[in-house]
Coordinates of C-alpha atoms and ligand atoms in Angstrom, one line a residue:
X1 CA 66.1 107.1 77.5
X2 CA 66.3 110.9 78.6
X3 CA 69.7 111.8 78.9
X4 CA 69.1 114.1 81.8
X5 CA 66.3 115.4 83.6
X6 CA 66.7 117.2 87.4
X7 CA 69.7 116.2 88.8
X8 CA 71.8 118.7 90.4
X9 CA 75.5 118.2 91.7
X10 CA 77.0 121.0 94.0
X11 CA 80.8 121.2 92.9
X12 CA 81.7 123.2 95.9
X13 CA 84.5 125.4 96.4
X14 CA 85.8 123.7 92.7
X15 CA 87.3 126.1 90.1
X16 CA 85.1 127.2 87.2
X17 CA 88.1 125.5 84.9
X18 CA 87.9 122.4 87.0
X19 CA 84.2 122.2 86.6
X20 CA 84.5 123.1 83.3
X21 CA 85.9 119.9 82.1
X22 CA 84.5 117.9 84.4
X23 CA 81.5 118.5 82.8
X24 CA 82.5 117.4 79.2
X25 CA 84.5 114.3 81.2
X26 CA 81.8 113.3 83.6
X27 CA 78.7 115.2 83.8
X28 CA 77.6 115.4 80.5
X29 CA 77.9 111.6 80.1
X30 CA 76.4 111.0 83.8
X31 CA 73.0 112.6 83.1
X32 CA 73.6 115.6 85.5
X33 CA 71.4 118.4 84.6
X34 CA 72.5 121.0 86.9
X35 CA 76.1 121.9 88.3
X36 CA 75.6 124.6 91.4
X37 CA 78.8 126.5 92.0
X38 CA 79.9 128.1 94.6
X39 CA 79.4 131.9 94.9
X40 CA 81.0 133.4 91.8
X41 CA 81.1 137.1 93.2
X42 CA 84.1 138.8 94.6
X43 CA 84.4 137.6 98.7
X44 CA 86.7 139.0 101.2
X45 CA 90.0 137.2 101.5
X46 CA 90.8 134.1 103.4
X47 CA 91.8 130.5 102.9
X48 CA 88.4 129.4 105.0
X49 CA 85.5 128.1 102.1
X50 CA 82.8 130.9 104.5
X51 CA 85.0 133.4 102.6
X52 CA 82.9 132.7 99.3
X53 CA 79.2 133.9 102.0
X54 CA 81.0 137.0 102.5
X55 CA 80.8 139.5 98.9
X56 CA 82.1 142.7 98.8
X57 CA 81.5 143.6 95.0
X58 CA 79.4 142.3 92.0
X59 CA 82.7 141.8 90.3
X60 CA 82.7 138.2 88.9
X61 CA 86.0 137.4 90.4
X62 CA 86.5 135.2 92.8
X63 CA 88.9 132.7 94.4
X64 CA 87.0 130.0 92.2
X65 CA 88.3 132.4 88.8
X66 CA 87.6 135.4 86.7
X67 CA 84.3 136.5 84.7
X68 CA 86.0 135.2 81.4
X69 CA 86.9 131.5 83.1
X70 CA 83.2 131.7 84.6
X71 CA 82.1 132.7 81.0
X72 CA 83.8 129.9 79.5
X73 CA 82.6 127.1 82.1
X74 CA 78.9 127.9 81.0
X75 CA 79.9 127.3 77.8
X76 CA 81.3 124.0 77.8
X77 CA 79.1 122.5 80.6
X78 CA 75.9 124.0 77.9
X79 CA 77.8 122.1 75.1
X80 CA 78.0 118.9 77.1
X81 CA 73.9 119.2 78.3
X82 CA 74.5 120.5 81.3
X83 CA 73.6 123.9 83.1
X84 CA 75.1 126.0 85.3
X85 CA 73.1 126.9 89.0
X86 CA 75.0 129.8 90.8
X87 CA 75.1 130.1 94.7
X88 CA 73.9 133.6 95.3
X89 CA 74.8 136.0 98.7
X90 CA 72.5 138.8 98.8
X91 CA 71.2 138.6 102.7
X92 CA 74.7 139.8 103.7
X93 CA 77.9 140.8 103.0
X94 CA 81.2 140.9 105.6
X95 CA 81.3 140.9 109.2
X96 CA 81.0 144.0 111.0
X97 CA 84.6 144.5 112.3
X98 CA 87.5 147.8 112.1
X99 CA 87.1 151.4 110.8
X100 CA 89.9 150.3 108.5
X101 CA 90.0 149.5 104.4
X102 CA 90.4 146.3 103.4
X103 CA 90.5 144.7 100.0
X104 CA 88.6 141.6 98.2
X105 CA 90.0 139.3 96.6
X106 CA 90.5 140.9 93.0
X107 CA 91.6 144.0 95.2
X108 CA 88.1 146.0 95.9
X109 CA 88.0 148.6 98.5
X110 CA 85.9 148.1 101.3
X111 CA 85.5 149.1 105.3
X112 CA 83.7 147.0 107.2
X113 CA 83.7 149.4 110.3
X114 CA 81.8 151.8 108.6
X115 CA 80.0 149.6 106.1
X116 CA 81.3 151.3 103.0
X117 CA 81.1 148.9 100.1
X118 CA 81.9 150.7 97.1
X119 CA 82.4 147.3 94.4
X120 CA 78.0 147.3 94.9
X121 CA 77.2 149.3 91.7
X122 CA 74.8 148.5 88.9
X123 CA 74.8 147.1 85.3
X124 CA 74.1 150.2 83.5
X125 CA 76.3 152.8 85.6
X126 CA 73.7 153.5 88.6
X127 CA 74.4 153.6 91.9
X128 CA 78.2 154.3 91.1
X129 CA 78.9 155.1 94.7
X130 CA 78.0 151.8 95.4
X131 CA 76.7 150.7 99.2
X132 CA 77.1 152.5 102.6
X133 CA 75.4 152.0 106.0
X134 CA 72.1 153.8 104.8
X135 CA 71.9 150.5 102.8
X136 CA 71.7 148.0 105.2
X137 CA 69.2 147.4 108.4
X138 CA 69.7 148.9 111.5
X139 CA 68.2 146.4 113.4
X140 CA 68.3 146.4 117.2
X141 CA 71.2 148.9 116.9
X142 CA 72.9 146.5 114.9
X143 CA 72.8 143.3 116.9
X144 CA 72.8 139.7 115.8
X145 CA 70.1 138.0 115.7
X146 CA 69.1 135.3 119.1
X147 CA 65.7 135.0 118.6
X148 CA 64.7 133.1 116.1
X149 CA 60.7 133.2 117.1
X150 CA 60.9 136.6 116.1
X151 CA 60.5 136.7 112.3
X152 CA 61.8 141.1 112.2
X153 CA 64.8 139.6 113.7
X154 CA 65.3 136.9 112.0
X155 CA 65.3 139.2 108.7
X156 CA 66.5 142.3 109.6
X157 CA 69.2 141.3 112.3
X158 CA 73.0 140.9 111.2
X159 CA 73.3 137.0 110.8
X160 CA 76.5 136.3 112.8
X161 CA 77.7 139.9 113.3
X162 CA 77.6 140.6 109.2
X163 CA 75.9 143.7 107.7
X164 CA 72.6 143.0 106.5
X165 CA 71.1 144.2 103.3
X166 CA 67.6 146.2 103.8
X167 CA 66.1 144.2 100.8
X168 CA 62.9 146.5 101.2
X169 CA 65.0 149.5 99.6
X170 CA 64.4 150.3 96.0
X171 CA 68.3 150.8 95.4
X172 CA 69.4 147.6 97.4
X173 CA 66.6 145.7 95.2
X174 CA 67.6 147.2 91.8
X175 CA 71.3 146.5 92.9
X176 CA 71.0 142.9 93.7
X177 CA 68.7 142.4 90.3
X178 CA 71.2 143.7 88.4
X179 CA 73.6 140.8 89.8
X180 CA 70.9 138.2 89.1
X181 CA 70.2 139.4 85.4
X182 CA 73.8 139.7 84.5
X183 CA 74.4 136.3 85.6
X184 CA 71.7 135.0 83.9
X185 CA 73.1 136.9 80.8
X186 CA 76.1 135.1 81.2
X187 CA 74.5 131.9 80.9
X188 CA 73.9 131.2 84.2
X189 CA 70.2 129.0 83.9
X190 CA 69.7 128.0 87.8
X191 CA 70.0 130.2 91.1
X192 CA 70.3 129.0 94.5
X193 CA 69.4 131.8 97.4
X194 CA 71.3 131.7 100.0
X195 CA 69.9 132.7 103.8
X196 CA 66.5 133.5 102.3
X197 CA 64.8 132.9 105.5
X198 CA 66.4 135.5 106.5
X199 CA 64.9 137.5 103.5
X200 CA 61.2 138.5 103.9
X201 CA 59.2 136.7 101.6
X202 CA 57.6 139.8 99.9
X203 CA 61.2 141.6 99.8
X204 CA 62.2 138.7 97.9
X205 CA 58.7 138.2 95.4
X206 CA 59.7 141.9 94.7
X207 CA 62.8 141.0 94.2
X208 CA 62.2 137.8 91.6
X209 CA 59.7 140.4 89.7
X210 CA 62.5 143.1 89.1
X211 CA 65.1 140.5 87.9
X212 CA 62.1 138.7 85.2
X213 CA 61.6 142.1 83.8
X214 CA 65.1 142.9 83.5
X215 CA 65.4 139.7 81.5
X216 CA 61.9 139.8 80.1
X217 CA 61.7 135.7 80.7
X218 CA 58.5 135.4 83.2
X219 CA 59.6 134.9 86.8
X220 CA 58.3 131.1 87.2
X221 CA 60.3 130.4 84.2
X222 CA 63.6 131.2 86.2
X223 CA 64.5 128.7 88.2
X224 CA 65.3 129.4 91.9
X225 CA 66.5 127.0 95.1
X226 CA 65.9 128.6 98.1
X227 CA 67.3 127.7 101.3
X228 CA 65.1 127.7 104.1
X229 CA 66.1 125.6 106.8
X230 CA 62.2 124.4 108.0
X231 CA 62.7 124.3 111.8
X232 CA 59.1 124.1 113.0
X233 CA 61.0 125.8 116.4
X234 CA 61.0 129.0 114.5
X235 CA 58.8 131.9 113.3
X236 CA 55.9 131.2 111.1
X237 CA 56.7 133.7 108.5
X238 CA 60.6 132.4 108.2
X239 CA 59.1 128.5 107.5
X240 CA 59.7 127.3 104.0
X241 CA 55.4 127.8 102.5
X242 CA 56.1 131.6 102.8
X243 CA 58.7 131.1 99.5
X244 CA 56.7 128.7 97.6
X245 CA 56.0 131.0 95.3
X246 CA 59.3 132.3 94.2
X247 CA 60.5 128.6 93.4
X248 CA 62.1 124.9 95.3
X249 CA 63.0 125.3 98.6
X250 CA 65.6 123.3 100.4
X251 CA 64.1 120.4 102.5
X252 CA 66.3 119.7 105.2
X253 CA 64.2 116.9 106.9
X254 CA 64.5 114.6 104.5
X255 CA 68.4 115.0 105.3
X256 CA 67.2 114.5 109.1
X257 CA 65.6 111.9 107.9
X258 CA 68.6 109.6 106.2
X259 CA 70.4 110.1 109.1
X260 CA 68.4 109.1 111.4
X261 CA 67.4 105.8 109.4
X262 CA 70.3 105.2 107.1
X263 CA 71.4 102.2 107.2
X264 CA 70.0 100.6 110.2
X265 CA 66.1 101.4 110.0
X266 CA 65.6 102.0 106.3
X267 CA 62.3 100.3 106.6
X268 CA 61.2 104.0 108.6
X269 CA 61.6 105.4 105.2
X270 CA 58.4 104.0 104.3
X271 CA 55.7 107.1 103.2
X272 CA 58.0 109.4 103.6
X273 CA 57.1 111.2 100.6
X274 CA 53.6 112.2 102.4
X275 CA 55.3 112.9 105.5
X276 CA 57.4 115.6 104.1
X277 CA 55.8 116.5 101.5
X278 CA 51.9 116.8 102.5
X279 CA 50.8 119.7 103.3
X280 CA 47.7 119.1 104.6
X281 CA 49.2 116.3 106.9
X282 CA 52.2 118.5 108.0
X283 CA 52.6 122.4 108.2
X284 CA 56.1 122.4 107.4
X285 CA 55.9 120.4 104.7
X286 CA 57.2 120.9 101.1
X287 CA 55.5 119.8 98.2
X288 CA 57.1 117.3 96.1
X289 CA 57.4 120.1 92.9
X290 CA 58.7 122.4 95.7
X291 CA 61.2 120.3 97.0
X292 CA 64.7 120.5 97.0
X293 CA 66.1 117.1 98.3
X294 CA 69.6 116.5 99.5
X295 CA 71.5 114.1 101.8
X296 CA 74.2 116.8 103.0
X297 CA 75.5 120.1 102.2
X298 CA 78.3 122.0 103.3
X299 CA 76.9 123.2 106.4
X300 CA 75.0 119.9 107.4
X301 CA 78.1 117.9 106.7
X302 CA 79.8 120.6 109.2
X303 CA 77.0 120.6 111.6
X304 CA 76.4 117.0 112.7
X305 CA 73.4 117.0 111.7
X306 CA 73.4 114.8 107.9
X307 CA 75.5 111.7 106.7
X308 CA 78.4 113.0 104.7
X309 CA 81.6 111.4 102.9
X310 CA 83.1 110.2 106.1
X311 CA 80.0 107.7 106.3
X312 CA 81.5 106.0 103.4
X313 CA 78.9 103.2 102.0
X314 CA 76.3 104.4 104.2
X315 CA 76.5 107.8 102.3
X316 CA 76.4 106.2 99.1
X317 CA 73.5 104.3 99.7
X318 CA 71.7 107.6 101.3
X319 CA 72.2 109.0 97.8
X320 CA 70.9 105.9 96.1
X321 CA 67.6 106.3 98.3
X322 CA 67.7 110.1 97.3
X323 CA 67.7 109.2 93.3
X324 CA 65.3 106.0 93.4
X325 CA 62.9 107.6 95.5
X326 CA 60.2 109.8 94.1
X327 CA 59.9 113.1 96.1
X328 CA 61.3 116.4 94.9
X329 CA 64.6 117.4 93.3
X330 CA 67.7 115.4 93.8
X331 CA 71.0 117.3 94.9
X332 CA 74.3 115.9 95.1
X333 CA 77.5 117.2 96.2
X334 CA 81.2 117.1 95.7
X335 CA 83.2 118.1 97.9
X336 CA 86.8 117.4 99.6
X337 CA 87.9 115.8 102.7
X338 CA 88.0 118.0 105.9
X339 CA 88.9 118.0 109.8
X340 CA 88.7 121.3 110.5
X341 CA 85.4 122.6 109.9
X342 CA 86.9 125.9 108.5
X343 CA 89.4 124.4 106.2
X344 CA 88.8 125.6 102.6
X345 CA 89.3 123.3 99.5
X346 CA 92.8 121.4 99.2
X347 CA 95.4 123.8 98.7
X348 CA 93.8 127.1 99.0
X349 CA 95.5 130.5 99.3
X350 CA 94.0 134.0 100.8
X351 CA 92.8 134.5 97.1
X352 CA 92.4 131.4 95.5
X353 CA 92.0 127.7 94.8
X354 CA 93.9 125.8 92.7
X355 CA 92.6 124.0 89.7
X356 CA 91.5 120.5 90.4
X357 CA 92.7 117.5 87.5
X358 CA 89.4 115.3 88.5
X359 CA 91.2 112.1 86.3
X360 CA 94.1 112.5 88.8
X361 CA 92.8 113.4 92.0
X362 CA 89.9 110.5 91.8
X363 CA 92.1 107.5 90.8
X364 CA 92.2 106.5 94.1
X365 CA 89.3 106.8 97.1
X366 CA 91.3 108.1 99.6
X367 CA 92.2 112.0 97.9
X368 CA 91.6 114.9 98.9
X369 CA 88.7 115.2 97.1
X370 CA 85.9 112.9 97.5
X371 CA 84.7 112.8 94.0
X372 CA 81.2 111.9 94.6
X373 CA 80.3 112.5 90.4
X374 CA 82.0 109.9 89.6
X375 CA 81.5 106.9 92.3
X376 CA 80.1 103.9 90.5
X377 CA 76.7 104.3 92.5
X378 CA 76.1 108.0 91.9
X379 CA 76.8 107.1 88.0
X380 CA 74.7 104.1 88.1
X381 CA 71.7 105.9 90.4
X382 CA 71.4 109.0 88.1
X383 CA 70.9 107.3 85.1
X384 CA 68.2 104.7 86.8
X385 CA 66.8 108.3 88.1
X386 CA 66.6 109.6 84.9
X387 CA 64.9 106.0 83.4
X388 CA 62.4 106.3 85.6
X389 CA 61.4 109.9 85.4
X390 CA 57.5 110.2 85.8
X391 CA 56.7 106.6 87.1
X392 CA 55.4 106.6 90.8
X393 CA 56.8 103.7 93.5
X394 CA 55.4 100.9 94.1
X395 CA 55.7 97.2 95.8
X396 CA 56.9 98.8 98.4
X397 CA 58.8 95.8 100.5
X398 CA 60.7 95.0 103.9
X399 CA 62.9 92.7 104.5
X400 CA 63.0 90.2 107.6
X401 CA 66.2 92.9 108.9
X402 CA 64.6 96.5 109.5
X403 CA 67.7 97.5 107.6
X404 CA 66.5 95.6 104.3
X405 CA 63.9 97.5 101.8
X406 CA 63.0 97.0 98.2
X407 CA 60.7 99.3 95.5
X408 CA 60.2 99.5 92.4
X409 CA 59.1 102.6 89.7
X410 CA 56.3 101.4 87.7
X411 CA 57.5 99.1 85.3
X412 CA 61.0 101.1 84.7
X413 CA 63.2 100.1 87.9
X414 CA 63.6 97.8 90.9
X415 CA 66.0 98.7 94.2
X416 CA 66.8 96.2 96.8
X417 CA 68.8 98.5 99.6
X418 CA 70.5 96.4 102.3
X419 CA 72.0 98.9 105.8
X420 CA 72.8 95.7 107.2
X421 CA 76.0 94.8 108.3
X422 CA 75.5 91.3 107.1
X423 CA 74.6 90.2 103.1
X424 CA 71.0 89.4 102.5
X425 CA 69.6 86.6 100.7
X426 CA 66.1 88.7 99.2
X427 CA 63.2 87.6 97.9
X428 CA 61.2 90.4 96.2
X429 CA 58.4 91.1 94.1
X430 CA 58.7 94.1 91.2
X431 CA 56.9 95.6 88.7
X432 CA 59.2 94.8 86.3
X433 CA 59.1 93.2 83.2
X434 CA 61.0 90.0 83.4
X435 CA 64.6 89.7 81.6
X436 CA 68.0 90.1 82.8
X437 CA 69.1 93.5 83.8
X438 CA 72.7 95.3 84.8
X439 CA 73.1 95.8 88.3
X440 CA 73.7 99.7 87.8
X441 CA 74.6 100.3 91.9
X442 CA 77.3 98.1 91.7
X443 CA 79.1 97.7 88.7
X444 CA 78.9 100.4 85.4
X445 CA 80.0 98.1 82.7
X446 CA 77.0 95.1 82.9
X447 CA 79.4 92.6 84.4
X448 CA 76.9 91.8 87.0
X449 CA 73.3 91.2 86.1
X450 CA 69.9 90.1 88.0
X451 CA 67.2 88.2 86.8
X452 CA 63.2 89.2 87.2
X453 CA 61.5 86.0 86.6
X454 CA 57.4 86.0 87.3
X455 CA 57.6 89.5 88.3
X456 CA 60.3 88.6 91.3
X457 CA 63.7 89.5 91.9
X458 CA 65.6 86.6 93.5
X459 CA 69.2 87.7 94.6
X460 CA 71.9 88.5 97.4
X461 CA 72.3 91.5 98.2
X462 CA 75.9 92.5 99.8
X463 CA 76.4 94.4 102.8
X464 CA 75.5 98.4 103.1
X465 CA 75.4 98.4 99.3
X466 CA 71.8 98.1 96.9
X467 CA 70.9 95.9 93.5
X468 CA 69.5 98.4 91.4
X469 CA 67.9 97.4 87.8
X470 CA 66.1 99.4 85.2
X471 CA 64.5 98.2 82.2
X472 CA 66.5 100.9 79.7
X473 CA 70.2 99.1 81.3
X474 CA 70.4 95.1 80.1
X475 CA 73.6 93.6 78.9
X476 CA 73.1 94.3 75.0
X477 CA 71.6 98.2 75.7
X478 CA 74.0 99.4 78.4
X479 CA 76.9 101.6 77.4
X480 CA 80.2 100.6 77.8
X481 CA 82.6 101.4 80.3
X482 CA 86.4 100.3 80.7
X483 CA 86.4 99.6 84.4
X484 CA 83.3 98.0 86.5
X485 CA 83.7 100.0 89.3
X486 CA 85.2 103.9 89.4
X487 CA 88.3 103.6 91.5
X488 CA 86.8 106.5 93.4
X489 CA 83.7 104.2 94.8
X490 CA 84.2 104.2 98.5
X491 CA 84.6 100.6 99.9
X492 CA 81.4 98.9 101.0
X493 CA 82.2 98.8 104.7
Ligands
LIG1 CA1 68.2 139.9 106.3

């Protein structure tokens, strides 16, 4: 059984020595290959978490720690199998505000009236005078970008008031691949573009070339997640096929597409692997090697516009779909209980965030933090993901309730998802061998198992929750675990 293969978790706003053993205590063992942090660069102050999208210096300080604690996170998350994907800012750094200095959060200078960023200097001692107005577009005198038809102003506008780079400029370029190279010196094996819509394509090609040769490790060997939102509203040249070629791209409509039909209509989900991902079938669609696949993010789960935590079961179940399905890269995230859409992670100062203790603060399901690693379900979902790696889906089956689906992977794993509000007695056929198999959704030490019998799957399946089987979890091969169910698992209502 492959330990790991894809699976990404976003531990966001988290400290680097939170993370850091939460890898050795939870996503090592889960199967996670990929932890994406939040922006390790130095930020502007505030207790908001949008402080980390605004960087005023390639100083590896940040609220979430210092180079050495970022340094020592890559090392123990590589010694328990899993890597580290940084969240990268280089479309913009701070509002435009005051002809006054201010200072970052490990005490850079900078002046945001006039632009002067002086913590923006190279590896190797160039540009020492760091960045100044001349580096950033001057875009409709500086205005913010409205239009989003208009593909110069989507890229060369100030997103939201905040200076934007000119990534066209040979200094700005050899700047920014300096900060991608050192991370990846560092250890750093996974980076995830912020705002590159609002990047031109070919800036950022350019871009991806100067940061390979730096490292000398060819540039489709470095592993980039894009984020392009997809809105077929908006200029052509901004839409996610323009950065296929520099790596994954974030598909947003298939987290349109669980909230629109999770847990009431999960029958809709039917083909939508072609929908989203065939190009020929859909302009704005993302090929399944190209796809970045989440139920929520930070913003989404801000915006309205995914399921998130507060959905409870239904959320769980999202991500179940999300890891059983087979249609590009799964991405979790972890993140903490909010009201205010500004608030920054539990306990948060102007300059930093305290350290999290994961065994304490997910004993219960009703923390501050949510603790998505380590539900019962997200445990049980990555390893079936992982079992079934490579197999395609098939018997493909609806229930009598819209809300009531059930598929298999080709001879490695069987789901039966019920977004009913009522249990369902099922009836389905897998592809399956037949034996007796841990229910891996529910429980995560065996002590509930379904039978396949004559290729069918005969069982009850409880409200807003899944049965989920693979052929690599039976009673005598599962590995042991001293609790059923992770006392962070949200309840099933
Ligand atoms: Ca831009």
């Amino acid at each position: 059984m492959p330990r790991k293969t894809d699976v990404e978790v976003i531990a966001f706003q988290q400290p680097w020595n939170s993370i850091a053993r939460e890898c050795t205590q939870t996503y090592g063992p889960a199967g996670v290959a990929y932890v994406e942090i939040s922006p390790p660069q130095e930020s502007i102050r505030g207790t908001q978490w949008w402080t980390s999208y605004q960087p005023v210096s390639y100083r590896l300080d940040s609220k979430l720690g210092t180079e050495e604690e970022l340094a020592h996170m890559i090392e123990e998350c590589s010694a328990a199998g899993v890597d580290i994907i940084a969240d990268v800012v280089l479309n913009q750094t701070t509002g435009v505000g005051e002809d006054k200095e201010l200072t970052g959060v490990a005490g850079t200078r900078y002046n945001p009236g006039t632009g002067s960023y002086p913590g923006f200097t190279g590896n190797e001692g160039q540009h020492p005078e760091g960045v100044n107005s001349h580096d950033f577009h001057d875009y409709n005198n500086g205005a913010s970008i409205s239009n989003y038809r208009d593909q110069d102003e989507v890229q060369q506008g100030r997103l939201g008031g905040m200076w934007d780079f000119d990534s066209s400029s040979a200094k700005v370029r050899d700047l920014q691949s300096d900060y991608l190279a050192r991370l990846y010196r560092l250890g750093v094996r996974g980076f995830r573009m912020d705002a590159v819509k609002h990047i031109d394509a070919e800036d950022v090609k350019a871009l991806k070339q100067a940061m390979a040769k730096k490292i000398e490790v060819p540039e489709q060997d470095i592993y980039w997640i894009q984020e392009v939102i997809g809105n077929a509203g908006e200029a052509k040249g901004i839409q996610p096929s323009n950065y296929f070629d520099t790596g994954t791209v974030t598909q947003f409509a298939f987290a349109g597409a669980m909230k629109s039909n999770v847990p009431g209509s999960l029958n809709a989900l039917s083909g939508l692997r072609e929908r989203l991902g065939d190009t020929k079938r859909n302009p704005y669609a993302i090929p399944t090697d190209k796809a970045n696949v989440f139920v929520t993010n930070w913003d989404t789960e801000r915006n309205g516009q995914a399921l998130s935590y507060k959905d409870g079961a239904a959320f769980a179940l999202a991500n179940a779909f999300s890891l059983a399905y087979d249609y590009g890269t799964p991405r979790l995230i972890s993140d903490y209980r909010f009201t205010d859409n500004d608030a920054g992670a539990p306990g948060a100062t102007e300059t930093s965030v305290p350290d999290v203790n994961f065994n304490e603060a997910c004993a219960t399901n009703d923390g501050p933090w949510n603790c998505e690693q380590r539900w019962t379900p997200t445990r049980g979902m990555i390893a079936f993901h992982n079992y079934v790696h490579g197999t395609a889906v098939d018997h493909w089956q609806e229930g009598a309730d819209a809300a009531v689906i059930a598929f298999s992977r080709t001879g490695k794993g069987f789901i039966a998802m019920n977004g009913s509000d009522e249990e369902a007695s099922v009836e389905f056929e897998t592809s399956m061998p037949d034996g007796e198999y841990c229910n891996v959704y529910a429980v995560q030490d065996c002590s509930q198992t379904v039978r396949v019998r004559k290729g069918k799957v005969r069982t009850s399946v409880p409200a807003r929750s899944a049965v989920a089987l693979y052929a690599g979890a039976t009673a005598k091969a599962h590995p042991s675990s001293p609790v059923a169910v992770d006392p962070s698992t949200p309840r099933q209502d």
